[in-house]
Short mmCIF file of C-alpha atoms in Angstrom, two decimals:
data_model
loop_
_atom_site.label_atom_id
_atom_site.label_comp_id
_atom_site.label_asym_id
_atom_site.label_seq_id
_atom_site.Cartn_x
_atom_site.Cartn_y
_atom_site.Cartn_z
CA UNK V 1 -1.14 3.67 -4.75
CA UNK V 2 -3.06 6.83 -5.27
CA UNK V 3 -4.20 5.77 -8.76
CA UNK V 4 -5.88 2.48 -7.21
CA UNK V 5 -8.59 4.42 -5.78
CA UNK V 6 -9.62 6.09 -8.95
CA UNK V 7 -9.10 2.39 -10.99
CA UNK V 8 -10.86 0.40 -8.13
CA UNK V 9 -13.94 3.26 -8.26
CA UNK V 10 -14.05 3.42 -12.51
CA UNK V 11 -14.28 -0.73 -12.67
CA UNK V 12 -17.25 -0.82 -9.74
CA UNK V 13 -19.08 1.87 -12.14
CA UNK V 14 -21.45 -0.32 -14.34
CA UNK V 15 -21.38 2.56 -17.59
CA UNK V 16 -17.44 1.83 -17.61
CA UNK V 17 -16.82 -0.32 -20.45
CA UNK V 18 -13.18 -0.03 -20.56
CA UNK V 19 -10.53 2.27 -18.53
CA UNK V 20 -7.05 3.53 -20.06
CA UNK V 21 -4.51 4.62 -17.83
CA UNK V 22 -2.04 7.55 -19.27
CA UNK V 23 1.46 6.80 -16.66
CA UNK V 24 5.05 8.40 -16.74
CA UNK V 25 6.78 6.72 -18.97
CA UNK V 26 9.29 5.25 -16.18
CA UNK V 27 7.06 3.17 -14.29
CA UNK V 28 8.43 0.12 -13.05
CA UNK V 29 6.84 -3.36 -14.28
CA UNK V 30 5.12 -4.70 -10.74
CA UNK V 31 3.43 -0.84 -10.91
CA UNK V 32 2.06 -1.60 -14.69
CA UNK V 33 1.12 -5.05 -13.51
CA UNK V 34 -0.77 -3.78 -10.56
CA UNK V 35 -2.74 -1.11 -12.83
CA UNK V 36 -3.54 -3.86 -15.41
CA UNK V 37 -5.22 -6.46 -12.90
CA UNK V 38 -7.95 -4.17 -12.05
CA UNK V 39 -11.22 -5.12 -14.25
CA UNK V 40 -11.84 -3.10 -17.48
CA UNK V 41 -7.88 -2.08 -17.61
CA UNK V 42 -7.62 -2.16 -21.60
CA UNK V 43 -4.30 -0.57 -21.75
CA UNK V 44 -1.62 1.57 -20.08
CA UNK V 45 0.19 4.21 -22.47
CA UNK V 46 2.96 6.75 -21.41
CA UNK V 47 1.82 10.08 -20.92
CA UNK V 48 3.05 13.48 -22.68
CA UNK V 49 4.70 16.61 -21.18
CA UNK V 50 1.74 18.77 -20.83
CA UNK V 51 -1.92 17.36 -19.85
CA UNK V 52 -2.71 18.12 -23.60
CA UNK V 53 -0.59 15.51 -24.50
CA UNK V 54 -1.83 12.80 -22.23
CA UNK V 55 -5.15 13.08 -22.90
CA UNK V 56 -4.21 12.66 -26.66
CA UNK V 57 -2.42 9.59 -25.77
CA UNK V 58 -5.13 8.31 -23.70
CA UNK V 59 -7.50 8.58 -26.74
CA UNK V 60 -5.44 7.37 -29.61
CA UNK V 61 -5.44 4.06 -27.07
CA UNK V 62 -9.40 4.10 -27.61
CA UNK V 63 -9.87 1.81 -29.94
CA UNK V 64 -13.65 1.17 -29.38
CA UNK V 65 -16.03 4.14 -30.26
CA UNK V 66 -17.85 4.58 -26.94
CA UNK V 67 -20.66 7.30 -27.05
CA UNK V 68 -18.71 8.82 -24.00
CA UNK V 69 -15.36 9.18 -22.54
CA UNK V 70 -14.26 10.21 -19.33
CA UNK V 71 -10.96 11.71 -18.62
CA UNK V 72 -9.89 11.92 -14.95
CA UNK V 73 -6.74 13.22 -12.63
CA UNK V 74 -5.64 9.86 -11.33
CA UNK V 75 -4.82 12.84 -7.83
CA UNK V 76 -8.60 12.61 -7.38
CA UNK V 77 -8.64 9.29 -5.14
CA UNK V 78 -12.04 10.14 -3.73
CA UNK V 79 -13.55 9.42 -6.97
CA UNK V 80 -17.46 7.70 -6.44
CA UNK V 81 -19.10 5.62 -8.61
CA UNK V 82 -22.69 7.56 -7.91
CA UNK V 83 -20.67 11.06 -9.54
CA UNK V 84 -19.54 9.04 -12.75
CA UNK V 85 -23.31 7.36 -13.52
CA UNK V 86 -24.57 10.81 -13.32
CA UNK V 87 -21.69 12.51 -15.23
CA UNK V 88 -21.96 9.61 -18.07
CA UNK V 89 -25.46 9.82 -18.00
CA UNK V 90 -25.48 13.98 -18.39
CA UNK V 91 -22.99 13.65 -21.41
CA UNK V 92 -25.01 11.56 -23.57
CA UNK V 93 -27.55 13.83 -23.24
CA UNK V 94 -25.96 17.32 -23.09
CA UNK V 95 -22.60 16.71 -24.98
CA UNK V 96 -20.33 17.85 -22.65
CA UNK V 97 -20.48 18.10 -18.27
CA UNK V 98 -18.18 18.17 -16.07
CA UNK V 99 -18.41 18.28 -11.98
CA UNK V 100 -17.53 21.86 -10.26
CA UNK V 101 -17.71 23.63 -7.14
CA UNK V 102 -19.37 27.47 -6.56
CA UNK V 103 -16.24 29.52 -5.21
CA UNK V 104 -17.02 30.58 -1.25
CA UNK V 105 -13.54 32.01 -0.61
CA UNK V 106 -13.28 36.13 -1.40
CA UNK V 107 -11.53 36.57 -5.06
CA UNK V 108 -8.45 39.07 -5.43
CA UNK V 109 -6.29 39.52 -8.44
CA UNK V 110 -3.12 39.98 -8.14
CA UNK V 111 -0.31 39.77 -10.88
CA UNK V 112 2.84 39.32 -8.56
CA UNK V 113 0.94 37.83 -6.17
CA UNK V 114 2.03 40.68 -3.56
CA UNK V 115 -0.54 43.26 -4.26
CA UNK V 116 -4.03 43.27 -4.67
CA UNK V 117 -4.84 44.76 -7.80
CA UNK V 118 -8.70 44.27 -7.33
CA UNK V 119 -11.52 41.88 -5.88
CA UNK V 120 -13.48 39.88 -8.02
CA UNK V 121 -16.65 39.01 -7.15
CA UNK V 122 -16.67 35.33 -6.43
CA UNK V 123 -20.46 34.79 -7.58
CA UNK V 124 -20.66 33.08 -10.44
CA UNK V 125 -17.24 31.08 -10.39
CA UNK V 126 -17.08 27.42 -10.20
CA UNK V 127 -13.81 25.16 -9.20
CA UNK V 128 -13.67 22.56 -12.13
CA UNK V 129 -12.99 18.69 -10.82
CA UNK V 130 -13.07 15.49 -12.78
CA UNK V 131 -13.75 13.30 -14.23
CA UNK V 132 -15.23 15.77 -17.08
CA UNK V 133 -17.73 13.68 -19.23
CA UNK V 134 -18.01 13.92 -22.94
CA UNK V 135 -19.65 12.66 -26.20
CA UNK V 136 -16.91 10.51 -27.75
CA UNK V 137 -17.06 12.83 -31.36
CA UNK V 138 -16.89 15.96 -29.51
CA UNK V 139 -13.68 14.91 -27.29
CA UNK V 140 -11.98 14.02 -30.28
CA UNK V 141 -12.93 16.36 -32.03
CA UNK V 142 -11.89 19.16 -29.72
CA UNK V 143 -8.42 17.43 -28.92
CA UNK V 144 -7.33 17.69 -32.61
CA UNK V 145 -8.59 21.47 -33.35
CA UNK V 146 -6.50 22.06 -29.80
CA UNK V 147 -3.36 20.22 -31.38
CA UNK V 148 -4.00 22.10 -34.52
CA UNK V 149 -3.84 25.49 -33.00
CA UNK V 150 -1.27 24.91 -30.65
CA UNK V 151 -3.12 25.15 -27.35
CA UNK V 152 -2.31 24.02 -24.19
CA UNK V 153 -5.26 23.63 -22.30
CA UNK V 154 -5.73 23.51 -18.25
CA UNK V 155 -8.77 21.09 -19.32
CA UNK V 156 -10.63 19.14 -21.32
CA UNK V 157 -13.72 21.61 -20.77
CA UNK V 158 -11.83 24.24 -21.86
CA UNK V 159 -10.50 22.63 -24.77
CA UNK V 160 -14.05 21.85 -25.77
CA UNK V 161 -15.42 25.46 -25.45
CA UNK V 162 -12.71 26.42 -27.54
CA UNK V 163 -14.26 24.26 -30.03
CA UNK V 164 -17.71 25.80 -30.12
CA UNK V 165 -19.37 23.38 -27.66
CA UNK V 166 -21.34 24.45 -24.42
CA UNK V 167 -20.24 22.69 -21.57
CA UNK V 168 -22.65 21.81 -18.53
CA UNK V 169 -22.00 22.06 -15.09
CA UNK V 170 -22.90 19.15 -12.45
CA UNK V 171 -22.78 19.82 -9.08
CA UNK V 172 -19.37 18.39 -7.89
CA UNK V 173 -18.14 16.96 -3.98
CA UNK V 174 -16.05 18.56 -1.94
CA UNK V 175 -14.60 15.17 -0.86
CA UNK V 176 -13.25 15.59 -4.75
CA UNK V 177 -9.63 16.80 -3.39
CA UNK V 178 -7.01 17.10 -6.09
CA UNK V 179 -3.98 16.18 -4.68
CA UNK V 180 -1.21 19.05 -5.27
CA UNK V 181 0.78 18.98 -2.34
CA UNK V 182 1.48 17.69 1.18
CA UNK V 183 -1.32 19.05 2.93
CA UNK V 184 -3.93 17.77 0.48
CA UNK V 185 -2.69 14.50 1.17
CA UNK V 186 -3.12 14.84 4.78
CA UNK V 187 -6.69 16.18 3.92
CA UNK V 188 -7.16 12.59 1.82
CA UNK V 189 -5.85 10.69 4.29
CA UNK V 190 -8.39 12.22 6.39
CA UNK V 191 -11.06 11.42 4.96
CA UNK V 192 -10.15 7.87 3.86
CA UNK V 193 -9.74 7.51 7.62
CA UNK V 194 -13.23 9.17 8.77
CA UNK V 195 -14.06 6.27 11.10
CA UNK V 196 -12.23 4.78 14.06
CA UNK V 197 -9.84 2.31 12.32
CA UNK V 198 -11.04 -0.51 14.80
CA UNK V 199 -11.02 -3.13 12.22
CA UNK V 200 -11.42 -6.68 12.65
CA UNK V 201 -11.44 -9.93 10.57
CA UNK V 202 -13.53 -12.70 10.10
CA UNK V 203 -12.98 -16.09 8.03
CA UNK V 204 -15.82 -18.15 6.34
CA UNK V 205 -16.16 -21.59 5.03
CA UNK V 206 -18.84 -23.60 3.31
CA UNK V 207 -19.30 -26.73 1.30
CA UNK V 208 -22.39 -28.14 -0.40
CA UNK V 209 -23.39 -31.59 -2.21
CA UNK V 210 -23.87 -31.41 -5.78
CA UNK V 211 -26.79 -33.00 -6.60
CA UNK V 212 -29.47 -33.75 -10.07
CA UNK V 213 -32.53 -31.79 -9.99
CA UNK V 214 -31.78 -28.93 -7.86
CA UNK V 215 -31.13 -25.21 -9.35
CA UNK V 216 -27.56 -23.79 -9.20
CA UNK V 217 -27.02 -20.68 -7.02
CA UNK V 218 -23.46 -19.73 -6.66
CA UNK V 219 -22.36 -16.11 -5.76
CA UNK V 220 -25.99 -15.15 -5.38
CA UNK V 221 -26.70 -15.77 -8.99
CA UNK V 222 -28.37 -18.27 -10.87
CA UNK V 223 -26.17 -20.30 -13.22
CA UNK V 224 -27.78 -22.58 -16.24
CA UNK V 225 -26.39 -26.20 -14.85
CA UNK V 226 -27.10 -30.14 -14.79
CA UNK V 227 -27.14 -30.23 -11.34
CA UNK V 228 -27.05 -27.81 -8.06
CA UNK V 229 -26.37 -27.63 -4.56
CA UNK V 230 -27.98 -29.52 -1.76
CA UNK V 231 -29.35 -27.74 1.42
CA UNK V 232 -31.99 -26.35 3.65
CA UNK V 233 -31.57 -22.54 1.70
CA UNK V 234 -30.83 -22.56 -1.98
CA UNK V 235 -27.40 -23.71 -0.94
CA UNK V 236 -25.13 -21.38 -2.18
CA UNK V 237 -22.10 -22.51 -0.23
CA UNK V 238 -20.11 -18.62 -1.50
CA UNK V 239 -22.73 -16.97 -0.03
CA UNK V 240 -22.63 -18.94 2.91
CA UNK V 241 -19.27 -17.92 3.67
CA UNK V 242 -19.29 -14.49 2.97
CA UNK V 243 -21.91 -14.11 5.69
CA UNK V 244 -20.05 -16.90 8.11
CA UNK V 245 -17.07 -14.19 7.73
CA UNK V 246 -19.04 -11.48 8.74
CA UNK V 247 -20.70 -12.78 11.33
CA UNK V 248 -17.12 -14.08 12.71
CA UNK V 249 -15.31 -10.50 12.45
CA UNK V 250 -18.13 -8.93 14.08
CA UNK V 251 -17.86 -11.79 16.74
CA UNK V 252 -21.36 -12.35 16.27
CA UNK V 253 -21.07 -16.29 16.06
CA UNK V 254 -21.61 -18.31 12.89
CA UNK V 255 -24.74 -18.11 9.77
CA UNK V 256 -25.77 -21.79 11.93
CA UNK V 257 -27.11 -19.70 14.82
CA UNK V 258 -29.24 -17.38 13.28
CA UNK V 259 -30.41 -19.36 10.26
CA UNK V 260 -30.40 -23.10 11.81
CA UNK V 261 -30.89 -25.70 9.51
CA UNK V 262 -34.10 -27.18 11.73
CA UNK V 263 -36.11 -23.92 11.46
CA UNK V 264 -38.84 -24.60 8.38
CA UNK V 265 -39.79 -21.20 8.12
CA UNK V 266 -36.44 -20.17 6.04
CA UNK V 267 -36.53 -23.70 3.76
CA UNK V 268 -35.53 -22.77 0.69
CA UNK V 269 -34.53 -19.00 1.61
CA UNK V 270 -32.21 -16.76 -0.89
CA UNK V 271 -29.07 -16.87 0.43
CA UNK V 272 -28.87 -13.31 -0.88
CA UNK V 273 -31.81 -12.58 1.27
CA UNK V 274 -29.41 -14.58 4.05
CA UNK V 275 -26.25 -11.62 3.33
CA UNK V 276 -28.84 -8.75 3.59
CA UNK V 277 -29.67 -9.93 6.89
CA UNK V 278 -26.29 -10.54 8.35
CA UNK V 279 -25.50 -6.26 6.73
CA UNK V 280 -28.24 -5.38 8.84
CA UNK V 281 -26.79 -7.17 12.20
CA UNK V 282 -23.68 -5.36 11.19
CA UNK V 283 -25.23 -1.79 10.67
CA UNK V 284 -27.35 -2.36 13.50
CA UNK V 285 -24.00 -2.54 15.70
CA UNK V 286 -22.49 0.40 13.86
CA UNK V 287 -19.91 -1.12 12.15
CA UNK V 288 -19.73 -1.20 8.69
CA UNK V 289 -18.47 -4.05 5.42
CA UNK V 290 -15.14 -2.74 4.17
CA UNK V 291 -14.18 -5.38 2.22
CA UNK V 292 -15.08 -9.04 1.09
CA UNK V 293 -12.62 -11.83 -0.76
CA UNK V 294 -14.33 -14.61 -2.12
CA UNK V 295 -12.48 -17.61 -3.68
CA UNK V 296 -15.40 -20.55 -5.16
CA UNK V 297 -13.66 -23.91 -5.36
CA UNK V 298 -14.92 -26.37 -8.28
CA UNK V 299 -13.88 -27.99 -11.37
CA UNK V 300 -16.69 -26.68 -13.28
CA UNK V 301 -18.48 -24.31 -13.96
CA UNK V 302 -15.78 -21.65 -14.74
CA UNK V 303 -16.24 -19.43 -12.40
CA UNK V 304 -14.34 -16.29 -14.27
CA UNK V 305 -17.18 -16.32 -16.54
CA UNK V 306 -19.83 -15.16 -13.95
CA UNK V 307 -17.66 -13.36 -11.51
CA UNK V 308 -18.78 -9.93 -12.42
CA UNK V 309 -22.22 -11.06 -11.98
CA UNK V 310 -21.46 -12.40 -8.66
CA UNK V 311 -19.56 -9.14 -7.54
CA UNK V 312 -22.88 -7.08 -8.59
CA UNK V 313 -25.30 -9.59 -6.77
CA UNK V 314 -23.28 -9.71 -3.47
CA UNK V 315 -22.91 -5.65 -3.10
CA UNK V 316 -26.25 -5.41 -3.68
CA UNK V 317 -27.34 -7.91 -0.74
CA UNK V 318 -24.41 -6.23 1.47
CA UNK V 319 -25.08 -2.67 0.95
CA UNK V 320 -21.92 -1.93 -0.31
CA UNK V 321 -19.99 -0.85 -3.74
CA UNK V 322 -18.75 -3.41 -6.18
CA UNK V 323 -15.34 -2.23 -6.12
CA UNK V 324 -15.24 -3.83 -2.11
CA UNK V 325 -16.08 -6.89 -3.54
CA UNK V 326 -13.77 -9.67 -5.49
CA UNK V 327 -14.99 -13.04 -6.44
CA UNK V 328 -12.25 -15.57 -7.96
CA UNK V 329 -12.28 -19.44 -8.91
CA UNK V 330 -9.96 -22.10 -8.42
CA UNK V 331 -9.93 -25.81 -9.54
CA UNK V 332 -8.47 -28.52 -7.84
CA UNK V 333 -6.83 -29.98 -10.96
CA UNK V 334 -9.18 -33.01 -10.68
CA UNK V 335 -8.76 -33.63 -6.71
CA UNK V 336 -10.99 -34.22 -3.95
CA UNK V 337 -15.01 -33.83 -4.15
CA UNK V 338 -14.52 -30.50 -5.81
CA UNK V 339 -12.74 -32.26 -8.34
CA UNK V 340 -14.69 -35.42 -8.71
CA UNK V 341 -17.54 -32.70 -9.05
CA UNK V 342 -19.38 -34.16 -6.27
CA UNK V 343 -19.69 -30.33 -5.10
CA UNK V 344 -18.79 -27.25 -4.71
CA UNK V 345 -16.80 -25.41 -1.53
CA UNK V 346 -15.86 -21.98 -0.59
CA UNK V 347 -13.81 -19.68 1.47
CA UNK V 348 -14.18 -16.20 2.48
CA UNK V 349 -12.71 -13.26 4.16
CA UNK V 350 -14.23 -9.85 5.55
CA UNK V 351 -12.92 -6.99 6.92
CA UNK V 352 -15.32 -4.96 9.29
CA UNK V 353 -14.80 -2.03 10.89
CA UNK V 354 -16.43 -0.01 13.93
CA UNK V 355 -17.60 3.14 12.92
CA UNK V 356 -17.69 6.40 15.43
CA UNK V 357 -20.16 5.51 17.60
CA UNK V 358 -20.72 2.51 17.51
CA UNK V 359 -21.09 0.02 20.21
#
């Protein structure tokens, strides 16, 4: 769905605390269930009849009190994470910024929209996008004096300057496409499909000896345990497989052959050092990471407890953003040597695709 893009990019961002999605009230269940199991999802509230509405819905759902709050047209897909650091960022300091474009088309007014009264001159006008970025007091703040008076804003900005508050401008993307009609989506679909759509996929698998006396690293973190995994790296059997993935849907062979378990000059090596290599082969052949499922199989630790920490470890090594990266645990309700805790196994899958140009 449209909105995913926008949830998948707010969750990745590491300001986002918690994300509230304003829906038509007529959504069916597996739609609301979809929105909710994306990370940070706090709540999903019906919307209002005007955008005015919504976005008073949306806050009265706030129950924390951030020291900013975001409010974005789920019919921006193309959303970034680098865009809504810089926007949170610029609102604690300035109050109130939101992203815009400077106008390059000529300007003409025209009431009927059949003749030209006059031209404006196009310097000086901006296209506003979202997300628009502002202190939590002033937002609210704004929203009420608006209900007060009876406005119906196009914006939040504008709602705001009504209110007595500069706003700040932040140099927006053009990639920032509003979707409003057909064409728009054929320019997002576009864009989403910018590279050759040559994809391929790769499985990994790994499995590693618990053992008393070594360090645990799991999902290219360090986790407080009795005991860790045994091997010729730091023996983190998730990021083992991640990389075996990659290295099978680029066709490039298995982590075995590059990093044999005979060559002392990588004992003890990072497996997160290990990933960063294998992103390298894969730039190197111009192809590029899309995506990376990770499932860690052990009775203990609980894995959900240090699976945000895992996403932000492995996108770092791989180059890539958090949002193309899941990380999950499952037990085996006491069975096998995952059970028995004698150690810890993992499976992985990757999706890599060739980009224009590459080999």
């Amino acid at each position: 769905m449209v909105i995913e893009y926008s949830l998948a990019a707010f969750a990745a961002a590491p300001s986002i605390e918690s994300i509230v999605a304003v829906v038509p009230p007529s959504l069916p269940g597996s739609v609301l269930d979809t929105i909710f199991s994306y990370r940070k999802v706090s709540a999903v509230v019906p919307g209002g009849k005007t955008r005015h509405l919504s976005v008073l819905s949306g806050l009265e759902a706030v129950k924390e009190t951030p020291a900013v709050i975001l409010v974005h047209d789920a019919a921006r897909p193309l959303i970034d994470v680098e865009t809504i650091e810089e926007l949170v960022s610029a609102a604690k300091e300035k109050g109130a910024v939101i992203p815009a474009i400077p106008v390059s088309d000529s300007l003409k007014l025209s009431a009927d929209g059949t003749r030209v009264e006059k031209s404006v001159q196009r310097n000086h006008h901006y296209r506003a996008q979202t997300p628009q970025a502002f202190r939590a007091d002033i937002l609210r703040e704004s929203a009420r004096n608006a209900k007060e008076r009876g406005l119906d804003c196009t914006d939040e900005a504008q709602m705001v300057e009504l209110s007595g508050y500069p706003v700040f401008l932040l140099r927006g993307d053009e990639k920032n496409v509003k979707i409003t009609s057909p064409h728009d989506m054929t320019v997002v679909k576009s864009l989403l499909g910018a590279y050759t759509g040559e994809f391929r996929v790769g499985l990994g698998y790994d499995a590693h000896r618990l053992v008393k006396g070594r360090e645990l690293y799991l999902g290219g973190i360090k986790i407080e345990w009795e005991s860790g995994l045994l091997g010729h790296s730091d023996g983190d059997c998730a990021l083992h497989a991640i990389a075996d993935a990659i290295l099978g849907a680029s066709g490039l062979g298995d982590i075995g052959y590059f990093f044999p378990p005979d060559d002392e000059s990588i004992r003890g090596i990072a497996s997160t050092e290990i990933l960063s290599r294998v992103a390298g082969m894969i730039e190197d052949r111009g192809e590029r990471i899309v995506n990376i499922d990770c499932v860690i199989i052990c009775q203990r630790p609980r894995i959900a407890d240090y699976a945000e920490q895992m996403v932000a470890s492995i996108s770092r090594a791989l180059g890539i953003e958090g949002a193309a990266v899941s990380v999950k645990g499952k037990t085996t309700e006491g069975m096998g040597f995952e059970g028995s805790e004698e150690g810890i196994s993992s499976i992985a899958v990757a999706l890599v695709e060739k980009e224009k140009g590459g080999e």
